Coordinates of C-alpha atoms in Angstrom, one line a residue:
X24 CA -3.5 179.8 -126.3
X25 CA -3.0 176.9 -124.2
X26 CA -5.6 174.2 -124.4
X27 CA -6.2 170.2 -123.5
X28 CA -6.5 168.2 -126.3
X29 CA -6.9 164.4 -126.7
X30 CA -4.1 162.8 -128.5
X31 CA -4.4 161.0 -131.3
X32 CA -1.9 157.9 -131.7
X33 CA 1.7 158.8 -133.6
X34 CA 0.8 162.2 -133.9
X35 CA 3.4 164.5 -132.9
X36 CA 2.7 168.5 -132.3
X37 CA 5.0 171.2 -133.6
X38 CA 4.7 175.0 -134.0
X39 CA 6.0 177.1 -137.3
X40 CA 6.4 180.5 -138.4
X41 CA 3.8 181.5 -141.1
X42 CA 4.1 183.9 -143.8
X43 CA 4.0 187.4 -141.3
X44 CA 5.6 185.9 -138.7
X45 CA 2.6 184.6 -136.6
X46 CA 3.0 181.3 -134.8
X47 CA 0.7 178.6 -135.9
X48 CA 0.7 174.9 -134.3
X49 CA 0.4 171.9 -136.4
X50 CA 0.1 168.3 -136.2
X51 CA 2.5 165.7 -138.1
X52 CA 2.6 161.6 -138.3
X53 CA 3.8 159.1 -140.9
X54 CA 6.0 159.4 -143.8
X55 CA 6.1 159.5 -147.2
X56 CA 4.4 161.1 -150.0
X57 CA 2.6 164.4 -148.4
X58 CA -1.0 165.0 -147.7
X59 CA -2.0 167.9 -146.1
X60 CA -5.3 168.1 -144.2
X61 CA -7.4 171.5 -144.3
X62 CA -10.4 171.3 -141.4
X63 CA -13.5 172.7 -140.7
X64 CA -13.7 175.9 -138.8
X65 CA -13.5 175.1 -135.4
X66 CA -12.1 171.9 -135.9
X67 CA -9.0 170.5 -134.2
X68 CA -7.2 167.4 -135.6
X69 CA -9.0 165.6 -133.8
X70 CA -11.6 165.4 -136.4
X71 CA -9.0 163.8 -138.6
X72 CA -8.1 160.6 -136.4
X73 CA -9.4 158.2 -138.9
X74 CA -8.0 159.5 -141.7
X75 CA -4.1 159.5 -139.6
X76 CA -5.1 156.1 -138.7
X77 CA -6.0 155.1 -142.5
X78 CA -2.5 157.0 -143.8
X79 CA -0.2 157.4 -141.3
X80 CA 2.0 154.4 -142.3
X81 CA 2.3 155.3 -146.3
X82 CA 1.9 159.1 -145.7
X83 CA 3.0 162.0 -143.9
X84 CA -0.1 163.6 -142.7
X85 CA 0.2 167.1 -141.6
X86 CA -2.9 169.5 -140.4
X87 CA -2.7 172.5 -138.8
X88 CA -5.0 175.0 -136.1
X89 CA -6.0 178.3 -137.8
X90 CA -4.7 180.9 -136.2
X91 CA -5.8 182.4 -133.6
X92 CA -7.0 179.3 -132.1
X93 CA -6.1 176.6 -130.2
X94 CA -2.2 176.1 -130.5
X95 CA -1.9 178.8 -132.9
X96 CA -1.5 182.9 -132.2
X97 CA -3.8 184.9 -132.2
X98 CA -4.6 187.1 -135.7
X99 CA -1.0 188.5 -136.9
X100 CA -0.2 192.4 -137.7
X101 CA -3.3 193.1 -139.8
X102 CA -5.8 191.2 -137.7
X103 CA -7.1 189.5 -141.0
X104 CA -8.7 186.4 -140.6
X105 CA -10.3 185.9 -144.7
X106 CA -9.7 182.7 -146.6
X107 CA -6.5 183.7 -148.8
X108 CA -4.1 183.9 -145.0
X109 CA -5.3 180.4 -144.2
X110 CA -4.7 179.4 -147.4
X111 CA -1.1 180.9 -147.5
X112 CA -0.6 179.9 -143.9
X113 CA -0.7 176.3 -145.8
X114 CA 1.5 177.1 -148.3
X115 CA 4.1 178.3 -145.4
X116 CA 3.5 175.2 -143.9
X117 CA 4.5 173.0 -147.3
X118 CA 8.0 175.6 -147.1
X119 CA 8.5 174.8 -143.7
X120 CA 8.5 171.3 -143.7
X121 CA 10.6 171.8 -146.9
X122 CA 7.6 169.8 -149.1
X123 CA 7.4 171.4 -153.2
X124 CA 4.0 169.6 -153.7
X125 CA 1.2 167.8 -151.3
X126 CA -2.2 166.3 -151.9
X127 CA -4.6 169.1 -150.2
X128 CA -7.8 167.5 -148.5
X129 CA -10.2 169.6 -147.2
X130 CA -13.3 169.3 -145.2
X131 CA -16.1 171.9 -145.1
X132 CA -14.4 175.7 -144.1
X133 CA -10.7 173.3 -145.2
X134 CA -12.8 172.8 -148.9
X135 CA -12.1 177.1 -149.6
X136 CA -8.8 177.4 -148.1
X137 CA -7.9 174.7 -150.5
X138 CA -9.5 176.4 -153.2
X139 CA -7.4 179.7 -152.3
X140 CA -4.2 177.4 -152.9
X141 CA -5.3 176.6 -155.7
X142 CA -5.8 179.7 -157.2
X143 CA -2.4 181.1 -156.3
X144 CA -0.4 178.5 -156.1
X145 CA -1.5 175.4 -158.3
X146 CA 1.4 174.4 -158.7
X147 CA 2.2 173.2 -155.0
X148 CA -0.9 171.0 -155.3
X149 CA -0.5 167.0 -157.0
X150 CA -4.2 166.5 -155.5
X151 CA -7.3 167.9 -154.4
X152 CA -10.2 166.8 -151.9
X153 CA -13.1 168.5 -151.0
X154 CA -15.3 166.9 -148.2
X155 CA -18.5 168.8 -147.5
X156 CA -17.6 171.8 -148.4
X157 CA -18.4 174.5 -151.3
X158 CA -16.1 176.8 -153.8
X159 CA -18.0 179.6 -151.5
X160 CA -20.3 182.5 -150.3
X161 CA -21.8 179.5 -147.9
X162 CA -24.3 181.8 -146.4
X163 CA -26.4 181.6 -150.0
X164 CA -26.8 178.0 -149.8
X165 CA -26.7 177.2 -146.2
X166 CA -30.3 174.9 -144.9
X167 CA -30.7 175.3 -148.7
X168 CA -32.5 178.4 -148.3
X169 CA -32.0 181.9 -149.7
X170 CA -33.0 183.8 -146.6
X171 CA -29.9 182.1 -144.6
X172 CA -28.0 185.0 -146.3
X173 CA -29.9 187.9 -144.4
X174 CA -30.5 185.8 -140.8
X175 CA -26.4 185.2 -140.4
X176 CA -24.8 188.4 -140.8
X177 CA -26.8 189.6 -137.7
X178 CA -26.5 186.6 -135.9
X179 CA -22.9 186.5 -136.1
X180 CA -22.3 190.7 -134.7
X181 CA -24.7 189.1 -132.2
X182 CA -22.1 186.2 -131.3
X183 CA -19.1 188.3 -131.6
X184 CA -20.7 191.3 -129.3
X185 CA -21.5 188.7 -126.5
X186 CA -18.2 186.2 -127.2
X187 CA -17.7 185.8 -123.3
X188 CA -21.4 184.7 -122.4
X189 CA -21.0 182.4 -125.6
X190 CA -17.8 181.0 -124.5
X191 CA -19.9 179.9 -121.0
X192 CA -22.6 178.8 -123.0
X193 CA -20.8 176.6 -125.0
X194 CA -18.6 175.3 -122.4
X195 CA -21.7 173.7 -120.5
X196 CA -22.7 172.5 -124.3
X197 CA -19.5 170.5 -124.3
X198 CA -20.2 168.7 -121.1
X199 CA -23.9 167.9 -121.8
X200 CA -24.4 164.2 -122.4
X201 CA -27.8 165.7 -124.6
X202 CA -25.5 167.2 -127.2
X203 CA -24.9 164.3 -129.5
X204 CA -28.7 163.1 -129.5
X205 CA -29.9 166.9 -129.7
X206 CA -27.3 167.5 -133.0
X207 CA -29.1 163.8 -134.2
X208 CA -32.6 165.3 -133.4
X209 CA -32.0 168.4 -135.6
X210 CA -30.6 166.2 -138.5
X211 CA -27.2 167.9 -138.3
X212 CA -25.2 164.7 -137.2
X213 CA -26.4 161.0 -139.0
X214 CA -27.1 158.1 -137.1
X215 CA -23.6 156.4 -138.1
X216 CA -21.4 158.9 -136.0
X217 CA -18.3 157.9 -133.6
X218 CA -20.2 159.4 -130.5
X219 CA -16.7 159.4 -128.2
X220 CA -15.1 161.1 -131.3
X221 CA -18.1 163.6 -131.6
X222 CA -17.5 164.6 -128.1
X223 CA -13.7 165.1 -128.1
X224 CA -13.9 167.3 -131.3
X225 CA -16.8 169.6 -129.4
X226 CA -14.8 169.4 -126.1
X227 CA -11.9 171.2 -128.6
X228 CA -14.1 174.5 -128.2
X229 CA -14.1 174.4 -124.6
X230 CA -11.2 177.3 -124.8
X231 CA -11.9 178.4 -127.9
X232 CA -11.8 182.3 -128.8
X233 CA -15.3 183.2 -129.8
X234 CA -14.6 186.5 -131.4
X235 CA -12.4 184.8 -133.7
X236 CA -14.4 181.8 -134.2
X237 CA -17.2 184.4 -135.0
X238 CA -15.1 186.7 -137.3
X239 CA -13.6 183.1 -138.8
X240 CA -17.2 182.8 -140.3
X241 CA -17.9 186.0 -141.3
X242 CA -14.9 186.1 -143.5
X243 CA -15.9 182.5 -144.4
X244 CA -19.0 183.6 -145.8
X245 CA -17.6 186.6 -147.6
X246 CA -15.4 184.5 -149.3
X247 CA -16.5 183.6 -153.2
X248 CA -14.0 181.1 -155.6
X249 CA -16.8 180.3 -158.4
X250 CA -14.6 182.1 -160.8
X251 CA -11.7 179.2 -160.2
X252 CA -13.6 175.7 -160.4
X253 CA -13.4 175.8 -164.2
X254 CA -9.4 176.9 -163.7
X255 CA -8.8 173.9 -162.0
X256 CA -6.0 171.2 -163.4
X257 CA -5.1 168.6 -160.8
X258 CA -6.6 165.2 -160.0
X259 CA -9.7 166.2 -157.9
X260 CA -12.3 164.1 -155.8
X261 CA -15.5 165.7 -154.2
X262 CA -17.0 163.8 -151.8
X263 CA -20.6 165.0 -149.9
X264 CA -23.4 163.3 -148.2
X265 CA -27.1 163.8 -149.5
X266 CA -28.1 164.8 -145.5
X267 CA -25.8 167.8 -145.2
X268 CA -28.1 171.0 -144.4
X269 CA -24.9 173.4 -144.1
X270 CA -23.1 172.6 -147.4
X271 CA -25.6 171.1 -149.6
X272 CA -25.4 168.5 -152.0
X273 CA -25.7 170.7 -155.3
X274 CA -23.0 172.6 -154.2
X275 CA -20.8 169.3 -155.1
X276 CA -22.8 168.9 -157.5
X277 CA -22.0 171.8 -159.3
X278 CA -18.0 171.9 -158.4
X279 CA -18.0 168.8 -160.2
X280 CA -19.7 170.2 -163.3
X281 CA -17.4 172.8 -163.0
X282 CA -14.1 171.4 -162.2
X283 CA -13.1 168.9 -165.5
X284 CA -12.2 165.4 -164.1
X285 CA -13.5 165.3 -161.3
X286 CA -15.7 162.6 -159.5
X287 CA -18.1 163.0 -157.1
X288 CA -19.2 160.6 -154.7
X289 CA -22.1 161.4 -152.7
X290 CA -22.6 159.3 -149.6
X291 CA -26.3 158.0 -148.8
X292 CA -27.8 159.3 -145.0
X293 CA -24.7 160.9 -144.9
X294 CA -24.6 164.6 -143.3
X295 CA -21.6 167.3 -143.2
X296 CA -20.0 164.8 -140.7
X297 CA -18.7 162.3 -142.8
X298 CA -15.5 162.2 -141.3
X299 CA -16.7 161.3 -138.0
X300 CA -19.7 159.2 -139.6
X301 CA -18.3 157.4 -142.8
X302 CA -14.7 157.1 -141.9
X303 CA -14.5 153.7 -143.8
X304 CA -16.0 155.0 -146.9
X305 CA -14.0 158.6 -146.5
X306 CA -10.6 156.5 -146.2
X307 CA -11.6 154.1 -148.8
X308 CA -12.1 156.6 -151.4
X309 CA -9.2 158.5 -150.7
X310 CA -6.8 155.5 -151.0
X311 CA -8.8 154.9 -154.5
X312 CA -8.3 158.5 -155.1
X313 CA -4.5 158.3 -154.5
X314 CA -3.7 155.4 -156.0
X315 CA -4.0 157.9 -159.5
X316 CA -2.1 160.9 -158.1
X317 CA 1.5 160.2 -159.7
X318 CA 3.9 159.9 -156.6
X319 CA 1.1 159.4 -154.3
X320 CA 0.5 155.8 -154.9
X321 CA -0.1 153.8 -151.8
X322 CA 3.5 152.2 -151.6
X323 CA 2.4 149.6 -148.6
X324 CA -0.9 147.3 -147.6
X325 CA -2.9 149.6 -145.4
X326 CA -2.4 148.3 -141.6
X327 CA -5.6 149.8 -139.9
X328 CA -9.1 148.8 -139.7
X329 CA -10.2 152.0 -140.7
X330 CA -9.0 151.3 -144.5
X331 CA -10.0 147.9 -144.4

């Protein structure tokens, strides 16, 4: 699926061959130790620019499009689209750039993929992240409210029985200079947010395939990785802010109970945007994270204003 994307400086794009032989894009910059970035669904690297920025000169940073979207193929032979293929389409991704170990950060949908690694494949992972996201079944906890779990489902066969009309909807979404202010309105984006960056991660599902996007979530919400968080054994940070209405804060709150060693930091006014809204406290945190991740230690002064 070819599709316009802004670039982000350094960042060079490169296609692999995942574990059944689909093709998935990804995006590389930097070197040294490895950090791999998991996004949200929908997301394109994009989101990530601060974080390259903040890295990129003591860190490869690698991220990757789900497949079946954007610069990746569409669904390979079986058409499945849960949680575990993501997560070991990035453990294909570690053996193709010929990495034994990487620091995982994930951000909302990115939070369970990592999850899935971890469950299978601890061993691959020196470092976890999880920004605004939850160990799973999102559904039960989404607005905070248990009747999110029965409006969804229906919505979604909705979405993915008219995909075409909502792929016209949202293109004309995209474009409208209302979005950012309307997303404000409804308390889903904070005040703080990089407005141009906002934009040029919506304008990413200009061309995007609604009847994955929409079977994307309904596999998100299916999945369930409660039974890991007290399995987990690497260095692991959890960061949230106390505004997001589609990952909640006690959702941190209780990986972090869960999950021994943890910390949790939960970022004031903040919703599930921090990336785009707190990208000095997001990068700021992660360095302090990584500074205790033997092998990971920052090895140079950061160089961008972003880390500052």
């Amino acid at each position: 699926m070819a599709v316009a994307m802004a670039m982000v400086s350094g960042v060079t794009q490169a296609r692999f061959s995942s574990h059944d032989g689909s093709t998935l894009g990804y995006q590389t910059a930097g070197d040294g130790p490895l950090i791999v970035l998991a996004n949200g669904l929908g997301g394109t690297y994009v989101a990530f620019r601060h974080l390259y920025e903040a890295l990129g000169e003591r860190y490869r940073v690698l991220c990757w499009d789900y497949r079946g979207l954007y610069r990746s193929t569409q669904p390979g032979p079986t058409g499945d689209l849960g949680i575990p293929v993501h997560s070991r389409d990035l453990v294909a991704l570690l053996d193709h750039v010929g990495a034994a170990r990487a620091v995982v950060v994930g951000w909302s949908m990115g939070v369970q993929v990592g999850l899935e690694v971890l469950r299978d494949h601890q061993h691959r992972v020196a470092g976890f992240v999880a920004i605004n996201g939850t160990y799973g079944t999102p559904f039960r906890t989404l607005l905070a409210s248990r009747a999110m779990r029965h409006v969804v489902p229906p919505l979604l066969a909705l979405l993915e029985a008219n995909a075409r009309a909502a792929s016209i909807v949202t293109r004309h979404a995209v474009d409208w200079q209302g979005l950012v202010p309307m997303l404000r309105r409804f308390k889903l984006v904070g005040p703080g947010a990089d407005e141009a960056l906002l934009a040029e991660v919506a304008a990413g599902l200009r061309n995007a395939d609604f009847a994955v996007l929409s079977e994307l979530l309904r596999r998100l919400g299916e999945h369930d990785a409660r039974d890991l968080l007290d399995t987990i054994d690497v260095p692991t940070l959890i960061v949230t802010g106390d505004r997001d209405l589609l990952t909640p804060v006690f959702t941190a709150r209780k990986m972090n109970r869960r999950i021994k060693g943890s910390r949790l930091v939960i970022l004031e006014g903040a919703t599930h945007y921090t990336p785009i809204e707190r990208p000095v406290e997001i990068a700021r945190e992660l360095l302090a994270f990584l500074a205790g991740v033997r092998g990971w230690e920052p090895s140079r002064p950061a160089g961008s204003r972003v880390a500052a």
